[in-house]
Short mmCIF file of C-alpha atoms in Angstrom, two decimals:
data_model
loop_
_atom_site.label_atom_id
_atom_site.label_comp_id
_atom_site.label_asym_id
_atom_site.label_seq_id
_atom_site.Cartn_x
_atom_site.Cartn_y
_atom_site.Cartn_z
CA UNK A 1 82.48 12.49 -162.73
CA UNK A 2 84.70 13.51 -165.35
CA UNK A 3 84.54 16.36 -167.94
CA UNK A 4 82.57 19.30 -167.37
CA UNK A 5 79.77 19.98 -165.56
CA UNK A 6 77.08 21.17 -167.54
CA UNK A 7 74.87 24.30 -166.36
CA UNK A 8 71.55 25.72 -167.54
CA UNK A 9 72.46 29.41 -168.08
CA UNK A 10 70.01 30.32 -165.17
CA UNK A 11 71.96 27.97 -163.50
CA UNK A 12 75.65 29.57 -164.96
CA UNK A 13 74.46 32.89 -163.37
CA UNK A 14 73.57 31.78 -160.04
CA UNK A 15 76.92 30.41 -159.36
CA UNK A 16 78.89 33.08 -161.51
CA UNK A 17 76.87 35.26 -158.51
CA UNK A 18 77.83 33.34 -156.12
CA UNK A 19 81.70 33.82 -157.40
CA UNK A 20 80.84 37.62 -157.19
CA UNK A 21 80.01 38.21 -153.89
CA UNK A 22 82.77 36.34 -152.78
CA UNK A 23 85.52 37.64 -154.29
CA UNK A 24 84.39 40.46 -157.30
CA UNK A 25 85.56 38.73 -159.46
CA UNK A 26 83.27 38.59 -163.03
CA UNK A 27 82.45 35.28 -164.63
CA UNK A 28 79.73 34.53 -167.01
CA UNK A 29 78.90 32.84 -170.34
CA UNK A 30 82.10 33.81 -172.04
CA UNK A 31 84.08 31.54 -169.16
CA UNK A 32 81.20 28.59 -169.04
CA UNK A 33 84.29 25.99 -169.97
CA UNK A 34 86.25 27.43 -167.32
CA UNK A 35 83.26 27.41 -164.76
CA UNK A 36 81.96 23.69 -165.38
CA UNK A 37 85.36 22.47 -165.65
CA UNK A 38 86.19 23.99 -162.17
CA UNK A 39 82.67 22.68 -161.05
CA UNK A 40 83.09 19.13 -162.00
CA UNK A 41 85.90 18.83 -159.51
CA UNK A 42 84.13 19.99 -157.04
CA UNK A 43 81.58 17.87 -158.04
CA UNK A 44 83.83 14.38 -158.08
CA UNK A 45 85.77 16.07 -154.57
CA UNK A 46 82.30 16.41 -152.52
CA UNK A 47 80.44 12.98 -154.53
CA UNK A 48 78.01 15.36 -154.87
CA UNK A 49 76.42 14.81 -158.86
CA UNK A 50 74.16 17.92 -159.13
CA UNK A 51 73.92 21.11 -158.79
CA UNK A 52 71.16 21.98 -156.61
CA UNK A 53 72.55 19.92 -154.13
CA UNK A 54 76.10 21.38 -154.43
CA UNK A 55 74.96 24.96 -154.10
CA UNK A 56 73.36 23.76 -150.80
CA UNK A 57 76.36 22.32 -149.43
CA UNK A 58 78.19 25.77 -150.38
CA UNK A 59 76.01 27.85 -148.74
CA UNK A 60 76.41 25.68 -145.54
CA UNK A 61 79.84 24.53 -145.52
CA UNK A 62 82.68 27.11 -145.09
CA UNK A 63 85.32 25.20 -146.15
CA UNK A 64 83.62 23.78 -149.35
CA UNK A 65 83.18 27.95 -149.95
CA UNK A 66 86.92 28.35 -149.10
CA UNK A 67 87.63 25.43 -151.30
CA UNK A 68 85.96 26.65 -154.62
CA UNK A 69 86.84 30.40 -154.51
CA UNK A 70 90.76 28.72 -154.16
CA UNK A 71 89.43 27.10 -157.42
CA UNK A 72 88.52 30.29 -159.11
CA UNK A 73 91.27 32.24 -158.74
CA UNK A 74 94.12 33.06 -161.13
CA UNK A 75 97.35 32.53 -160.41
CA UNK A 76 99.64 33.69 -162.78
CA UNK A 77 103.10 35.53 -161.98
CA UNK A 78 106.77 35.32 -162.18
CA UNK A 79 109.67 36.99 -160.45
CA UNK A 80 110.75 40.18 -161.16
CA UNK A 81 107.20 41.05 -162.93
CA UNK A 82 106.76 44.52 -163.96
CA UNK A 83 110.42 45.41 -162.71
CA UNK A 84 110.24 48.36 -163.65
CA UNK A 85 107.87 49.36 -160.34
CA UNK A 86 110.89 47.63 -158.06
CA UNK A 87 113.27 50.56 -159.62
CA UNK A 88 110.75 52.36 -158.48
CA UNK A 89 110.14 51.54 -155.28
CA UNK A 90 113.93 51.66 -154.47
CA UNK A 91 114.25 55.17 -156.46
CA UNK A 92 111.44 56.74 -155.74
CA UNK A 93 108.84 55.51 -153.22
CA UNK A 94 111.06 54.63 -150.35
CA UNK A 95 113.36 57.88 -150.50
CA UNK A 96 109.85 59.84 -150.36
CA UNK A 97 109.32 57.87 -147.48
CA UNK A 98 112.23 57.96 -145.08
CA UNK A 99 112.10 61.95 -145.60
CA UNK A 100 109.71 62.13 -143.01
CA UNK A 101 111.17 58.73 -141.23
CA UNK A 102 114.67 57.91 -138.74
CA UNK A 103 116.74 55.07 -139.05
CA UNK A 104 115.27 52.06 -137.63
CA UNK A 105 111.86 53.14 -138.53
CA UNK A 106 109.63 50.32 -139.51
CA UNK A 107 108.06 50.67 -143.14
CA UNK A 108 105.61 48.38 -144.20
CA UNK A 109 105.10 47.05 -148.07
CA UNK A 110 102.26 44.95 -149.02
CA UNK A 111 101.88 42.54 -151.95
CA UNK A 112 98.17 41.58 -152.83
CA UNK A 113 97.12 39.49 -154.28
CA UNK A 114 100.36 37.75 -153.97
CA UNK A 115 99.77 34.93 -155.35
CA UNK A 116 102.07 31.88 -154.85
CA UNK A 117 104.82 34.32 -153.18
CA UNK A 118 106.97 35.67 -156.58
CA UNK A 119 105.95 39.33 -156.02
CA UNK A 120 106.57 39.58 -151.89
CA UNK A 121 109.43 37.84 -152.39
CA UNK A 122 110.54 39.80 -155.44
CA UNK A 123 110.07 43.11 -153.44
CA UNK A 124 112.41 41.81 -151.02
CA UNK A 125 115.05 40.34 -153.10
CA UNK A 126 115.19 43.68 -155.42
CA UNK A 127 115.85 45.53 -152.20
CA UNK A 128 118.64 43.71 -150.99
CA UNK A 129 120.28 43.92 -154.27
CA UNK A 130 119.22 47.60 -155.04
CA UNK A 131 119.06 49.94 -152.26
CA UNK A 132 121.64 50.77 -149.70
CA UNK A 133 119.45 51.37 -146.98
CA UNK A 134 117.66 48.14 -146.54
CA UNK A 135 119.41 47.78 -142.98
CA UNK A 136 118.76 51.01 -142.07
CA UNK A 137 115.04 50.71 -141.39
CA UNK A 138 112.80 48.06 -140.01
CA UNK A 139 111.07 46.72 -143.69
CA UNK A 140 108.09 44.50 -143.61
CA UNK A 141 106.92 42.77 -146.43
CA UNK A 142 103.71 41.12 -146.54
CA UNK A 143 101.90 38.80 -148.75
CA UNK A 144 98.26 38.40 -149.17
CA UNK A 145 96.02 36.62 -151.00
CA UNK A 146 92.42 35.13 -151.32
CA UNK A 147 93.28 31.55 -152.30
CA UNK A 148 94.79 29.71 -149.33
CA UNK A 149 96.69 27.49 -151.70
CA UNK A 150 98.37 29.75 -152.73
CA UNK A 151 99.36 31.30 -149.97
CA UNK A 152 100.62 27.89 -148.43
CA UNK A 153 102.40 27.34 -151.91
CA UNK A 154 104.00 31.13 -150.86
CA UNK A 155 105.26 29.89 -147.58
CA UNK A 156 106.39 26.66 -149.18
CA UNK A 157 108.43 29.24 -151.73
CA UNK A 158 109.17 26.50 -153.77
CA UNK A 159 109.45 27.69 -157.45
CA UNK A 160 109.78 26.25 -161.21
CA UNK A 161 112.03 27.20 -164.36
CA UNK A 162 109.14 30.05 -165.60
CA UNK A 163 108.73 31.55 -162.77
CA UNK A 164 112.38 32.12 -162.25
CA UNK A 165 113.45 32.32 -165.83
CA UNK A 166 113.43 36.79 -165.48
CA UNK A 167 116.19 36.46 -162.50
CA UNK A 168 119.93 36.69 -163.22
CA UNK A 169 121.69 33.26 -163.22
CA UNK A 170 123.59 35.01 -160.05
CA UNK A 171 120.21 36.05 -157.95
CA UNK A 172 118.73 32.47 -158.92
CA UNK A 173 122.03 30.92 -157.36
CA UNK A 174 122.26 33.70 -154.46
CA UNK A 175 118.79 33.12 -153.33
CA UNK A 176 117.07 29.83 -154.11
CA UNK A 177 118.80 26.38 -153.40
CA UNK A 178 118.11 23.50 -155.54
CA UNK A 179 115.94 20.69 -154.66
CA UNK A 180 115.26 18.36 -157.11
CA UNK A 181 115.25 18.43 -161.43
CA UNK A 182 114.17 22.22 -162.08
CA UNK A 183 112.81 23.47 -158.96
CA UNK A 184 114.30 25.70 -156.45
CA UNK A 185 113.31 26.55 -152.91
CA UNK A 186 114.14 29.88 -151.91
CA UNK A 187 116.52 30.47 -149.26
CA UNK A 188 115.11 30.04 -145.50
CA UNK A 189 116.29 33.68 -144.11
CA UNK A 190 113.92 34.74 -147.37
CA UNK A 191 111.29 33.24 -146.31
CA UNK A 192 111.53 34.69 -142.82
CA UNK A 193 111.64 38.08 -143.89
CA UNK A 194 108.47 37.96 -145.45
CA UNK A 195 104.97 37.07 -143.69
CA UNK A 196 102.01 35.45 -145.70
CA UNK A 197 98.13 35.97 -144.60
CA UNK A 198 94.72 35.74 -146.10
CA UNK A 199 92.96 38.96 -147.50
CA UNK A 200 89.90 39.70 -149.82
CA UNK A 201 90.04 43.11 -151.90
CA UNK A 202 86.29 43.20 -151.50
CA UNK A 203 86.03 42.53 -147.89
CA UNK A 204 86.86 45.47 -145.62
CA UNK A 205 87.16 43.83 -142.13
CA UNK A 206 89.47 41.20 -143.68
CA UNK A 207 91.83 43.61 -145.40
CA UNK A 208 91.55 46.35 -142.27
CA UNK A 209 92.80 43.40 -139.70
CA UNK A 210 96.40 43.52 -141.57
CA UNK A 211 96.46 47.65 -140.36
CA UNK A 212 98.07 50.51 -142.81
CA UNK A 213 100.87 50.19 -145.10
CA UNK A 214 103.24 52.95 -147.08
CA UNK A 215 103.53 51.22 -149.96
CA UNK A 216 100.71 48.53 -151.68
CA UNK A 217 101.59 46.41 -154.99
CA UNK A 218 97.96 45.80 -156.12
CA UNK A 219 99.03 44.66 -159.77
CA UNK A 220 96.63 42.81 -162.46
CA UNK A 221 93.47 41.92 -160.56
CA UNK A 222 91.24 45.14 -160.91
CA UNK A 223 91.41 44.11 -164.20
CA UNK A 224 88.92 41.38 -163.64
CA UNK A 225 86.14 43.19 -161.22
CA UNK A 226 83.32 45.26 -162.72
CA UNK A 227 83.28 49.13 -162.13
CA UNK A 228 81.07 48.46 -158.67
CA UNK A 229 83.97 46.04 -157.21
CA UNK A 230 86.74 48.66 -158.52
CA UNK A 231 84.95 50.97 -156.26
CA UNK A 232 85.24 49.02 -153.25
CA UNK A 233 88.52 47.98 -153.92
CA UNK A 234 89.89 51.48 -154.41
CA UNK A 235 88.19 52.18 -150.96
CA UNK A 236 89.58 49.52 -149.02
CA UNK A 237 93.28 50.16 -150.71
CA UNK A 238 92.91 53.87 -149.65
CA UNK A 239 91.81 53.16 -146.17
CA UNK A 240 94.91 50.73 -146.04
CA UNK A 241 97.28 53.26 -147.23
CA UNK A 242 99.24 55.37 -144.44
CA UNK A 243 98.62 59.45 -145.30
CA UNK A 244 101.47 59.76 -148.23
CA UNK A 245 101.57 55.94 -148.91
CA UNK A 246 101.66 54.89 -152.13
CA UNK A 247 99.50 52.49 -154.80
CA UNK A 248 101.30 50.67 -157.34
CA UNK A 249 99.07 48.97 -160.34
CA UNK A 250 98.96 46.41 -162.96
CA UNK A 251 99.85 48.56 -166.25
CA UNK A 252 96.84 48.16 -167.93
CA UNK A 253 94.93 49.43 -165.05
CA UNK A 254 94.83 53.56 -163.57
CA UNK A 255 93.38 54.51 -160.38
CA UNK A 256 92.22 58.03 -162.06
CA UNK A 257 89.79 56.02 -163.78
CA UNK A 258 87.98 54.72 -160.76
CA UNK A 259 88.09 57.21 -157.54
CA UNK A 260 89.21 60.51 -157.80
CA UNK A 261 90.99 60.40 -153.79
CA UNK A 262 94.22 59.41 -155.09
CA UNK A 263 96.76 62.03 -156.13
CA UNK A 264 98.99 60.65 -159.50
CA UNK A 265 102.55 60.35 -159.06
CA UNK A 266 104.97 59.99 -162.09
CA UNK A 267 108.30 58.89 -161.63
CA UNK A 268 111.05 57.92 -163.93
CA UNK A 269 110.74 53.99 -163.81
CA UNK A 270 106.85 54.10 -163.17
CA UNK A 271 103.60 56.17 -162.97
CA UNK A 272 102.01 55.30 -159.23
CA UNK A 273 98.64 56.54 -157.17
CA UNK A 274 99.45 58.27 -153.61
CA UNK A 275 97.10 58.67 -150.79
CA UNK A 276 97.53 62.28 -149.92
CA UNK A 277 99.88 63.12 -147.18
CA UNK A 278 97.11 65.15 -145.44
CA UNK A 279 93.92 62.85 -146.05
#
Protein backbone atom coordinates (compact mmCIF):
# COMPACT_ATOMS: atom_id res chain seq x y z
CA UNK A 1 0.00 0.00 0.00
CA UNK A 2 1.09 3.32 -0.75
CA UNK A 3 -0.33 6.80 0.12
CA UNK A 4 -2.47 7.29 2.94
CA UNK A 5 -4.65 5.31 4.66
CA UNK A 6 -7.98 6.53 4.63
CA UNK A 7 -10.19 6.57 7.97
CA UNK A 8 -13.90 7.09 8.62
CA UNK A 9 -13.82 9.84 11.30
CA UNK A 10 -15.35 7.28 13.82
CA UNK A 11 -12.63 5.40 12.75
CA UNK A 12 -9.89 8.67 13.06
CA UNK A 13 -11.05 8.87 16.74
CA UNK A 14 -10.66 5.42 17.77
CA UNK A 15 -7.09 5.32 16.88
CA UNK A 16 -6.36 9.10 17.76
CA UNK A 17 -7.67 7.31 21.35
CA UNK A 18 -5.71 4.77 21.09
CA UNK A 19 -2.57 7.36 20.57
CA UNK A 20 -3.93 8.99 23.85
CA UNK A 21 -3.78 6.50 26.25
CA UNK A 22 -0.54 5.60 25.23
CA UNK A 23 1.35 8.42 25.30
CA UNK A 24 -1.10 11.86 25.95
CA UNK A 25 -0.40 12.97 23.25
CA UNK A 26 -3.63 14.80 21.21
CA UNK A 27 -4.35 13.93 17.62
CA UNK A 28 -7.52 14.37 15.77
CA UNK A 29 -9.06 15.69 12.52
CA UNK A 30 -6.75 18.63 12.20
CA UNK A 31 -3.63 15.89 11.89
CA UNK A 32 -5.80 13.18 9.67
CA UNK A 33 -2.77 13.53 6.86
CA UNK A 34 -0.35 12.99 9.47
CA UNK A 35 -2.35 9.99 11.05
CA UNK A 36 -3.15 7.97 7.70
CA UNK A 37 0.15 8.69 6.39
CA UNK A 38 1.76 7.17 9.58
CA UNK A 39 -0.97 4.37 9.31
CA UNK A 40 -0.29 3.30 5.84
CA UNK A 41 3.16 2.21 6.88
CA UNK A 42 2.09 0.35 9.32
CA UNK A 43 -0.27 -0.93 7.13
CA UNK A 44 2.39 -2.03 4.14
CA UNK A 45 5.03 -3.10 7.44
CA UNK A 46 2.37 -5.68 9.05
CA UNK A 47 0.56 -6.68 5.17
CA UNK A 48 -2.21 -5.96 7.05
CA UNK A 49 -4.85 -3.79 4.39
CA UNK A 50 -7.56 -2.66 6.89
CA UNK A 51 -8.20 -1.26 9.71
CA UNK A 52 -10.24 -3.40 11.79
CA UNK A 53 -7.84 -5.93 11.46
CA UNK A 54 -4.85 -3.67 12.33
CA UNK A 55 -6.40 -2.35 15.49
CA UNK A 56 -6.67 -6.08 16.47
CA UNK A 57 -3.20 -6.87 15.93
CA UNK A 58 -2.35 -3.61 18.13
CA UNK A 59 -4.22 -4.48 20.88
CA UNK A 60 -2.50 -7.96 20.90
CA UNK A 61 0.92 -7.41 19.81
CA UNK A 62 3.28 -5.33 22.04
CA UNK A 63 5.73 -4.65 19.75
CA UNK A 64 3.38 -3.59 16.84
CA UNK A 65 2.10 -1.00 19.94
CA UNK A 66 5.80 -0.12 20.58
CA UNK A 67 6.26 0.19 16.90
CA UNK A 68 3.46 2.81 16.08
CA UNK A 69 3.71 5.08 19.18
CA UNK A 70 7.76 5.27 17.82
CA UNK A 71 5.76 6.39 14.70
CA UNK A 72 3.86 9.11 16.38
CA UNK A 73 6.24 10.85 18.07
CA UNK A 74 8.02 14.11 17.25
CA UNK A 75 11.35 14.40 17.08
CA UNK A 76 12.57 17.64 16.57
CA UNK A 77 15.76 19.24 18.38
CA UNK A 78 19.17 20.57 17.92
CA UNK A 79 22.14 21.18 20.15
CA UNK A 80 22.41 23.84 22.31
CA UNK A 81 18.40 24.42 22.18
CA UNK A 82 17.10 26.95 24.46
CA UNK A 83 20.77 27.77 25.73
CA UNK A 84 19.82 30.03 27.63
CA UNK A 85 18.47 27.24 30.44
CA UNK A 86 22.29 25.62 30.18
CA UNK A 87 23.55 29.24 31.59
CA UNK A 88 21.26 28.48 33.83
CA UNK A 89 21.82 25.37 35.01
CA UNK A 90 25.59 26.15 35.40
CA UNK A 91 24.69 29.70 37.12
CA UNK A 92 22.04 29.04 38.95
CA UNK A 93 20.59 25.54 39.50
CA UNK A 94 23.70 23.65 40.31
CA UNK A 95 25.28 26.35 42.79
CA UNK A 96 21.72 26.09 44.64
CA UNK A 97 22.44 22.63 44.68
CA UNK A 98 25.89 21.87 45.99
CA UNK A 99 24.96 24.41 48.97
CA UNK A 100 23.50 21.70 50.71
CA UNK A 101 25.98 19.00 48.86
CA UNK A 102 30.16 17.88 49.46
CA UNK A 103 32.46 17.28 46.85
CA UNK A 104 32.02 14.04 45.26
CA UNK A 105 28.37 14.12 45.79
CA UNK A 106 26.45 12.55 43.02
CA UNK A 107 23.79 14.95 41.31
CA UNK A 108 21.54 13.64 38.94
CA UNK A 109 20.08 15.68 35.67
CA UNK A 110 17.47 14.25 33.53
CA UNK A 111 16.59 15.03 29.90
CA UNK A 112 13.01 13.89 28.78
CA UNK A 113 11.91 13.48 26.29
CA UNK A 114 15.33 13.41 24.90
CA UNK A 115 14.80 12.72 21.83
CA UNK A 116 17.61 11.47 19.50
CA UNK A 117 20.31 12.49 22.33
CA UNK A 118 21.04 16.56 21.39
CA UNK A 119 19.66 17.78 24.76
CA UNK A 120 21.48 15.00 27.29
CA UNK A 121 24.29 15.43 25.45
CA UNK A 122 24.06 19.20 25.26
CA UNK A 123 23.70 19.34 29.14
CA UNK A 124 26.86 17.61 29.35
CA UNK A 125 28.92 19.29 26.83
CA UNK A 126 27.78 22.94 28.25
CA UNK A 127 29.10 21.73 31.57
CA UNK A 128 32.38 20.79 30.64
CA UNK A 129 32.86 23.97 28.86
CA UNK A 130 31.03 26.21 31.49
CA UNK A 131 31.37 25.31 35.01
CA UNK A 132 34.44 24.72 37.03
CA UNK A 133 33.14 22.23 39.17
CA UNK A 134 32.13 19.49 36.86
CA UNK A 135 34.93 17.20 38.50
CA UNK A 136 34.08 18.05 41.71
CA UNK A 137 30.86 16.07 42.02
CA UNK A 138 29.63 12.80 40.74
CA UNK A 139 27.08 14.25 37.61
CA UNK A 140 24.68 11.93 35.98
CA UNK A 141 22.99 12.72 33.01
CA UNK A 142 20.22 10.78 31.75
CA UNK A 143 18.22 10.56 28.66
CA UNK A 144 14.75 9.39 28.26
CA UNK A 145 12.37 9.02 25.85
CA UNK A 146 9.15 7.20 24.62
CA UNK A 147 10.23 6.28 21.09
CA UNK A 148 12.87 3.54 21.20
CA UNK A 149 14.28 4.79 17.94
CA UNK A 150 15.16 7.39 19.13
CA UNK A 151 16.69 6.49 21.93
CA UNK A 152 18.91 3.90 19.95
CA UNK A 153 19.58 6.86 17.43
CA UNK A 154 20.78 8.69 21.07
CA UNK A 155 23.19 5.96 21.87
CA UNK A 156 24.28 5.80 18.25
CA UNK A 157 24.97 9.86 18.82
CA UNK A 158 25.47 10.17 15.37
CA UNK A 159 24.39 13.72 14.24
CA UNK A 160 23.77 15.91 10.90
CA UNK A 161 24.74 19.61 9.78
CA UNK A 162 21.18 21.10 11.54
CA UNK A 163 21.43 19.63 14.40
CA UNK A 164 24.91 20.82 15.00
CA UNK A 165 24.77 24.02 13.08
CA UNK A 166 24.13 26.20 16.94
CA UNK A 167 27.70 24.72 18.24
CA UNK A 168 30.94 26.70 17.85
CA UNK A 169 33.15 25.43 14.95
CA UNK A 170 35.62 24.64 18.11
CA UNK A 171 32.94 22.43 20.32
CA UNK A 172 31.84 20.69 16.89
CA UNK A 173 35.67 19.81 16.36
CA UNK A 174 36.33 19.21 20.28
CA UNK A 175 33.53 16.82 20.61
CA UNK A 176 32.22 15.01 17.55
CA UNK A 177 34.62 13.18 15.04
CA UNK A 178 33.79 12.99 11.49
CA UNK A 179 32.49 10.03 9.79
CA UNK A 180 31.47 10.37 6.51
CA UNK A 181 30.10 13.70 4.10
CA UNK A 182 28.27 15.89 6.89
CA UNK A 183 27.77 13.73 9.76
CA UNK A 184 29.57 13.56 12.95
CA UNK A 185 29.61 10.99 15.71
CA UNK A 186 30.15 12.34 18.97
CA UNK A 187 33.11 11.48 20.86
CA UNK A 188 33.03 7.89 22.72
CA UNK A 189 33.97 9.24 26.44
CA UNK A 190 30.56 11.48 25.56
CA UNK A 191 28.68 8.94 25.06
CA UNK A 192 29.75 7.15 28.23
CA UNK A 193 28.97 9.87 30.39
CA UNK A 194 25.53 9.88 29.55
CA UNK A 195 22.95 6.83 29.98
CA UNK A 196 19.83 6.44 27.65
CA UNK A 197 16.45 4.54 28.88
CA UNK A 198 12.82 4.36 27.99
CA UNK A 199 10.21 6.58 29.92
CA UNK A 200 6.51 7.68 29.34
CA UNK A 201 5.43 11.18 30.95
CA UNK A 202 2.03 9.61 31.42
CA UNK A 203 3.02 6.41 32.94
CA UNK A 204 4.02 6.59 36.61
CA UNK A 205 5.66 3.14 37.24
CA UNK A 206 7.77 3.68 34.09
CA UNK A 207 9.04 7.14 34.98
CA UNK A 208 9.31 6.16 39.02
CA UNK A 209 11.77 3.02 38.02
CA UNK A 210 14.53 5.77 36.88
CA UNK A 211 14.29 7.13 40.95
CA UNK A 212 14.56 11.13 41.83
CA UNK A 213 16.53 13.66 40.13
CA UNK A 214 17.67 17.51 41.16
CA UNK A 215 17.34 18.86 38.08
CA UNK A 216 14.60 17.70 35.03
CA UNK A 217 14.74 19.36 31.36
CA UNK A 218 11.09 18.62 30.38
CA UNK A 219 11.14 21.14 27.32
CA UNK A 220 8.36 21.34 24.38
CA UNK A 221 6.14 18.30 24.87
CA UNK A 222 3.42 19.56 27.42
CA UNK A 223 2.72 21.56 24.69
CA UNK A 224 1.01 18.77 22.88
CA UNK A 225 -1.13 16.95 25.88
CA UNK A 226 -4.58 18.24 26.85
CA UNK A 227 -5.07 19.90 30.36
CA UNK A 228 -5.95 16.13 31.89
CA UNK A 229 -2.38 14.70 30.60
CA UNK A 230 -0.63 18.10 31.88
CA UNK A 231 -1.98 17.02 35.14
CA UNK A 232 -0.45 13.77 35.25
CA UNK A 233 2.58 14.86 33.86
CA UNK A 234 3.14 17.62 36.39
CA UNK A 235 2.51 14.79 39.01
CA UNK A 236 4.85 12.34 37.87
CA UNK A 237 7.68 15.27 37.26
CA UNK A 238 7.06 16.37 40.92
CA UNK A 239 7.23 12.95 42.38
CA UNK A 240 10.56 12.60 40.31
CA UNK A 241 12.00 15.71 41.60
CA UNK A 242 14.35 15.43 44.83
CA UNK A 243 12.84 18.11 47.72
CA UNK A 244 14.55 21.50 46.17
CA UNK A 245 15.05 19.95 42.65
CA UNK A 246 14.30 21.86 39.94
CA UNK A 247 11.84 21.82 36.55
CA UNK A 248 13.03 23.39 33.52
CA UNK A 249 10.30 23.96 30.53
CA UNK A 250 9.80 24.51 26.93
CA UNK A 251 9.25 28.50 26.78
CA UNK A 252 5.98 28.51 25.63
CA UNK A 253 4.88 26.35 28.41
CA UNK A 254 4.57 27.45 32.65
CA UNK A 255 4.05 25.03 35.31
CA UNK A 256 1.87 27.84 37.29
CA UNK A 257 -0.61 27.20 34.77
CA UNK A 258 -1.16 23.56 35.51
CA UNK A 259 -0.46 22.51 39.39
CA UNK A 260 -0.03 24.91 41.89
CA UNK A 261 2.90 22.42 44.01
CA UNK A 262 5.68 24.00 42.31
CA UNK A 263 7.30 27.10 43.75
CA UNK A 264 8.57 29.69 40.59
CA UNK A 265 12.08 30.43 40.43
CA UNK A 266 13.47 33.38 38.30
CA UNK A 267 16.91 33.59 37.50
CA UNK A 268 18.92 35.77 35.27
CA UNK A 269 19.32 33.42 32.13
CA UNK A 270 15.86 31.63 32.76
CA UNK A 271 12.54 31.49 34.72
CA UNK A 272 12.36 27.61 36.21
CA UNK A 273 9.64 25.55 38.57
CA UNK A 274 11.23 24.07 41.97
CA UNK A 275 9.84 21.32 44.02
CA UNK A 276 9.92 22.79 47.45
CA UNK A 277 12.83 21.98 49.60
CA UNK A 278 10.45 20.80 52.38
CA UNK A 279 7.65 18.90 50.30
Amino acid sequence: MTGAARLTAEQLQRLSAFVYRQTGMLFGETKRYYIERRLAERYTATGIGDFASYLGHLRSDATERETLVNAFTINETYFYREEHQLACLSRALLPALIATRRPGDKIRIWSLPCSTGEEAYSIAIWLLENWRLVDAYNIEIIGSDIDTRALEAAREGLYGERALSRLPPRLRDCYFEPVRRHRRRIIRDLRESVSFAPANLVDAASMAVHGVFDVIFCRNVLIYFDDESRLLAAGTLYDRLAPGGFLCLGHTESMSRISPRFEICRFEDATVFQRPADA
